[in-house]
Amino acid sequence: MGEISIERQQLDRLLADSASTYGAPYQRAFAELAEARRGRPVAEILPLLRRAADEALLGFTDADLQEQAEAISAGQPYALRVKVT
């Protein structure tokens, strides 16, 4: 399980919210990658996750993204603990 701390104003960058004006919430990008890349090598998934995190302006560590890529590759669920500051 990963963990990220974000400010309340950044919440729409992480969570898919149809009322948000932000165009690329990470939750949606992660779900799409999980569906499309399940079973693919971690090395293929990792740069795609990094790009999604960068586009959403979220500060995931390399270890966080590695863990997420491993979960996608293995077809396992991934839990992310979000601390809103």
Short mmCIF file of N, CA and C in Angstrom, two decimals:
data_model
loop_
_atom_site.label_atom_id
_atom_site.label_comp_id
_atom_site.label_asym_id
_atom_site.label_seq_id
_atom_site.Cartn_x
_atom_site.Cartn_y
_atom_site.Cartn_z
N MET A 1 0.86 -1.18 0.00
CA MET A 1 0.00 0.00 0.00
C MET A 1 0.89 1.22 0.00
N GLY A 2 0.54 2.19 -0.80
CA GLY A 2 1.27 3.44 -0.87
C GLY A 2 0.61 4.52 -0.04
N GLU A 3 1.29 5.63 0.06
CA GLU A 3 0.77 6.76 0.81
C GLU A 3 1.25 8.05 0.16
N ILE A 4 0.38 9.03 0.10
CA ILE A 4 0.73 10.32 -0.43
C ILE A 4 0.04 11.39 0.40
N SER A 5 0.72 12.49 0.61
CA SER A 5 0.13 13.64 1.28
C SER A 5 -0.10 14.73 0.25
N ILE A 6 -1.31 15.25 0.21
CA ILE A 6 -1.62 16.31 -0.73
C ILE A 6 -2.44 17.38 -0.02
N GLU A 7 -2.43 18.56 -0.59
CA GLU A 7 -3.26 19.64 -0.06
C GLU A 7 -4.67 19.47 -0.59
N ARG A 8 -5.63 19.94 0.17
CA ARG A 8 -7.03 19.79 -0.20
C ARG A 8 -7.29 20.31 -1.62
N GLN A 9 -6.62 21.39 -2.00
CA GLN A 9 -6.83 21.97 -3.34
C GLN A 9 -6.35 21.04 -4.45
N GLN A 10 -5.50 20.06 -4.12
CA GLN A 10 -4.97 19.15 -5.12
C GLN A 10 -5.79 17.87 -5.26
N LEU A 11 -6.81 17.72 -4.44
CA LEU A 11 -7.56 16.47 -4.41
C LEU A 11 -8.13 16.09 -5.78
N ASP A 12 -8.55 17.09 -6.56
CA ASP A 12 -9.11 16.77 -7.87
C ASP A 12 -8.06 16.30 -8.86
N ARG A 13 -6.78 16.47 -8.54
CA ARG A 13 -5.72 15.93 -9.39
C ARG A 13 -5.56 14.43 -9.19
N LEU A 14 -6.00 13.96 -8.03
CA LEU A 14 -5.85 12.56 -7.69
C LEU A 14 -7.10 11.76 -8.01
N LEU A 15 -8.24 12.28 -7.63
CA LEU A 15 -9.50 11.53 -7.75
C LEU A 15 -10.30 11.95 -8.97
N ALA A 16 -10.91 10.98 -9.60
CA ALA A 16 -11.78 11.27 -10.75
C ALA A 16 -13.05 11.93 -10.24
N ASP A 17 -13.34 13.10 -10.73
CA ASP A 17 -14.51 13.87 -10.30
C ASP A 17 -15.05 14.60 -11.51
N SER A 18 -16.22 14.21 -11.95
CA SER A 18 -16.77 14.80 -13.16
C SER A 18 -17.06 16.28 -13.01
N ALA A 19 -17.16 16.78 -11.78
CA ALA A 19 -17.43 18.20 -11.56
C ALA A 19 -16.15 19.03 -11.60
N SER A 20 -15.01 18.38 -11.60
CA SER A 20 -13.74 19.08 -11.57
C SER A 20 -13.41 19.67 -12.94
N THR A 21 -12.70 20.78 -12.92
CA THR A 21 -12.24 21.37 -14.17
C THR A 21 -10.87 20.84 -14.55
N TYR A 22 -10.25 20.08 -13.66
CA TYR A 22 -8.93 19.52 -13.93
C TYR A 22 -9.07 18.35 -14.89
N GLY A 23 -8.23 18.29 -15.90
CA GLY A 23 -8.43 17.35 -16.99
C GLY A 23 -7.85 15.96 -16.87
N ALA A 24 -6.91 15.71 -15.95
CA ALA A 24 -6.25 14.42 -15.93
C ALA A 24 -6.07 13.87 -14.52
N PRO A 25 -7.16 13.54 -13.84
CA PRO A 25 -6.98 12.99 -12.49
C PRO A 25 -6.24 11.65 -12.54
N TYR A 26 -5.36 11.47 -11.60
CA TYR A 26 -4.51 10.29 -11.56
C TYR A 26 -5.32 9.01 -11.41
N GLN A 27 -6.38 9.04 -10.64
CA GLN A 27 -7.19 7.84 -10.43
C GLN A 27 -7.68 7.27 -11.77
N ARG A 28 -8.14 8.11 -12.65
CA ARG A 28 -8.62 7.67 -13.96
C ARG A 28 -7.46 7.10 -14.79
N ALA A 29 -6.34 7.81 -14.80
CA ALA A 29 -5.18 7.33 -15.57
C ALA A 29 -4.70 5.99 -15.04
N PHE A 30 -4.65 5.83 -13.71
CA PHE A 30 -4.22 4.57 -13.12
C PHE A 30 -5.16 3.44 -13.54
N ALA A 31 -6.45 3.67 -13.46
CA ALA A 31 -7.43 2.64 -13.81
C ALA A 31 -7.30 2.23 -15.27
N GLU A 32 -7.09 3.20 -16.14
CA GLU A 32 -6.93 2.89 -17.56
C GLU A 32 -5.66 2.08 -17.80
N LEU A 33 -4.56 2.46 -17.13
CA LEU A 33 -3.33 1.70 -17.26
C LEU A 33 -3.48 0.29 -16.70
N ALA A 34 -4.16 0.17 -15.57
CA ALA A 34 -4.36 -1.14 -14.96
C ALA A 34 -5.13 -2.07 -15.89
N GLU A 35 -6.10 -1.53 -16.58
CA GLU A 35 -6.88 -2.35 -17.50
C GLU A 35 -6.09 -2.71 -18.76
N ALA A 36 -5.40 -1.73 -19.30
CA ALA A 36 -4.72 -1.93 -20.58
C ALA A 36 -3.37 -2.64 -20.45
N ARG A 37 -2.71 -2.52 -19.30
CA ARG A 37 -1.34 -3.03 -19.17
C ARG A 37 -1.19 -4.21 -18.22
N ARG A 38 -2.29 -4.75 -17.74
CA ARG A 38 -2.23 -5.90 -16.83
C ARG A 38 -1.41 -7.01 -17.49
N GLY A 39 -0.45 -7.54 -16.72
CA GLY A 39 0.38 -8.62 -17.22
C GLY A 39 1.59 -8.18 -18.03
N ARG A 40 1.70 -6.90 -18.29
CA ARG A 40 2.84 -6.38 -19.05
C ARG A 40 4.02 -6.16 -18.09
N PRO A 41 5.23 -6.04 -18.61
CA PRO A 41 6.40 -5.85 -17.75
C PRO A 41 6.35 -4.51 -17.00
N VAL A 42 6.87 -4.54 -15.79
CA VAL A 42 6.92 -3.34 -14.94
C VAL A 42 7.65 -2.21 -15.68
N ALA A 43 8.73 -2.55 -16.37
CA ALA A 43 9.53 -1.55 -17.08
C ALA A 43 8.71 -0.81 -18.15
N GLU A 44 7.69 -1.44 -18.66
CA GLU A 44 6.81 -0.82 -19.66
C GLU A 44 5.77 0.09 -18.99
N ILE A 45 5.32 -0.30 -17.82
CA ILE A 45 4.27 0.42 -17.10
C ILE A 45 4.81 1.65 -16.37
N LEU A 46 6.00 1.53 -15.81
CA LEU A 46 6.56 2.56 -14.95
C LEU A 46 6.63 3.95 -15.61
N PRO A 47 7.15 4.09 -16.83
CA PRO A 47 7.19 5.43 -17.41
C PRO A 47 5.80 6.01 -17.69
N LEU A 48 4.84 5.15 -17.94
CA LEU A 48 3.47 5.62 -18.17
C LEU A 48 2.86 6.16 -16.87
N LEU A 49 3.13 5.46 -15.77
CA LEU A 49 2.67 5.95 -14.47
C LEU A 49 3.35 7.26 -14.12
N ARG A 50 4.66 7.36 -14.38
CA ARG A 50 5.40 8.59 -14.09
C ARG A 50 4.80 9.76 -14.87
N ARG A 51 4.49 9.55 -16.12
CA ARG A 51 3.91 10.61 -16.94
C ARG A 51 2.55 11.02 -16.38
N ALA A 52 1.73 10.05 -16.00
CA ALA A 52 0.41 10.36 -15.43
C ALA A 52 0.56 11.14 -14.13
N ALA A 53 1.50 10.74 -13.28
CA ALA A 53 1.72 11.44 -12.02
C ALA A 53 2.22 12.86 -12.27
N ASP A 54 3.13 13.00 -13.22
CA ASP A 54 3.65 14.33 -13.55
C ASP A 54 2.56 15.24 -14.12
N GLU A 55 1.72 14.68 -14.99
CA GLU A 55 0.63 15.47 -15.56
C GLU A 55 -0.36 15.90 -14.49
N ALA A 56 -0.55 15.06 -13.48
CA ALA A 56 -1.46 15.39 -12.39
C ALA A 56 -0.78 16.23 -11.31
N LEU A 57 0.51 16.49 -11.50
CA LEU A 57 1.30 17.30 -10.56
C LEU A 57 1.30 16.68 -9.16
N LEU A 58 1.42 15.36 -9.11
CA LEU A 58 1.45 14.64 -7.84
C LEU A 58 2.88 14.16 -7.57
N GLY A 59 3.29 14.25 -6.34
CA GLY A 59 4.66 13.95 -5.96
C GLY A 59 4.89 12.52 -5.51
N PHE A 60 4.55 11.55 -6.33
CA PHE A 60 4.84 10.17 -5.99
C PHE A 60 6.35 9.93 -6.06
N THR A 61 6.87 9.15 -5.13
CA THR A 61 8.27 8.77 -5.18
C THR A 61 8.45 7.67 -6.22
N ASP A 62 9.71 7.44 -6.59
CA ASP A 62 9.99 6.35 -7.52
C ASP A 62 9.55 5.01 -6.93
N ALA A 63 9.74 4.84 -5.62
CA ALA A 63 9.33 3.59 -4.95
C ALA A 63 7.82 3.41 -5.01
N ASP A 64 7.06 4.52 -4.82
CA ASP A 64 5.60 4.45 -4.93
C ASP A 64 5.18 3.97 -6.31
N LEU A 65 5.76 4.58 -7.32
CA LEU A 65 5.39 4.24 -8.69
C LEU A 65 5.81 2.82 -9.04
N GLN A 66 6.96 2.40 -8.54
CA GLN A 66 7.42 1.02 -8.76
C GLN A 66 6.40 0.04 -8.18
N GLU A 67 5.95 0.32 -6.96
CA GLU A 67 4.97 -0.55 -6.29
C GLU A 67 3.66 -0.59 -7.09
N GLN A 68 3.23 0.56 -7.59
CA GLN A 68 2.00 0.61 -8.38
C GLN A 68 2.16 -0.18 -9.68
N ALA A 69 3.31 -0.02 -10.34
CA ALA A 69 3.57 -0.74 -11.59
C ALA A 69 3.59 -2.25 -11.36
N GLU A 70 4.17 -2.67 -10.24
CA GLU A 70 4.20 -4.09 -9.92
C GLU A 70 2.79 -4.63 -9.71
N ALA A 71 1.95 -3.86 -9.04
CA ALA A 71 0.56 -4.29 -8.83
C ALA A 71 -0.18 -4.41 -10.15
N ILE A 72 -0.01 -3.44 -11.03
CA ILE A 72 -0.67 -3.49 -12.34
C ILE A 72 -0.18 -4.71 -13.11
N SER A 73 1.12 -4.91 -13.14
CA SER A 73 1.71 -6.02 -13.89
C SER A 73 1.17 -7.36 -13.39
N ALA A 74 1.04 -7.48 -12.08
CA ALA A 74 0.57 -8.74 -11.49
C ALA A 74 -0.94 -8.87 -11.47
N GLY A 75 -1.65 -7.82 -11.86
CA GLY A 75 -3.10 -7.86 -11.84
C GLY A 75 -3.67 -7.82 -10.43
N GLN A 76 -2.91 -7.25 -9.51
CA GLN A 76 -3.32 -7.17 -8.11
C GLN A 76 -3.92 -5.80 -7.80
N PRO A 77 -4.83 -5.74 -6.84
CA PRO A 77 -5.35 -4.42 -6.41
C PRO A 77 -4.25 -3.62 -5.73
N TYR A 78 -4.38 -2.33 -5.78
CA TYR A 78 -3.40 -1.44 -5.15
C TYR A 78 -4.16 -0.44 -4.30
N ALA A 79 -3.79 -0.34 -3.03
CA ALA A 79 -4.42 0.60 -2.12
C ALA A 79 -3.50 1.78 -1.92
N LEU A 80 -4.05 2.96 -1.95
CA LEU A 80 -3.29 4.18 -1.75
C LEU A 80 -3.92 4.96 -0.60
N ARG A 81 -3.15 5.20 0.44
CA ARG A 81 -3.62 6.00 1.57
C ARG A 81 -3.32 7.46 1.24
N VAL A 82 -4.36 8.28 1.32
CA VAL A 82 -4.23 9.69 0.98
C VAL A 82 -4.40 10.52 2.26
N LYS A 83 -3.41 11.33 2.56
CA LYS A 83 -3.48 12.26 3.68
C LYS A 83 -3.72 13.64 3.10
N VAL A 84 -4.83 14.24 3.46
CA VAL A 84 -5.17 15.56 2.97
C VAL A 84 -4.76 16.56 4.04
N THR A 85 -3.92 17.50 3.65
CA THR A 85 -3.43 18.50 4.58
C THR A 85 -4.09 19.85 4.36
#
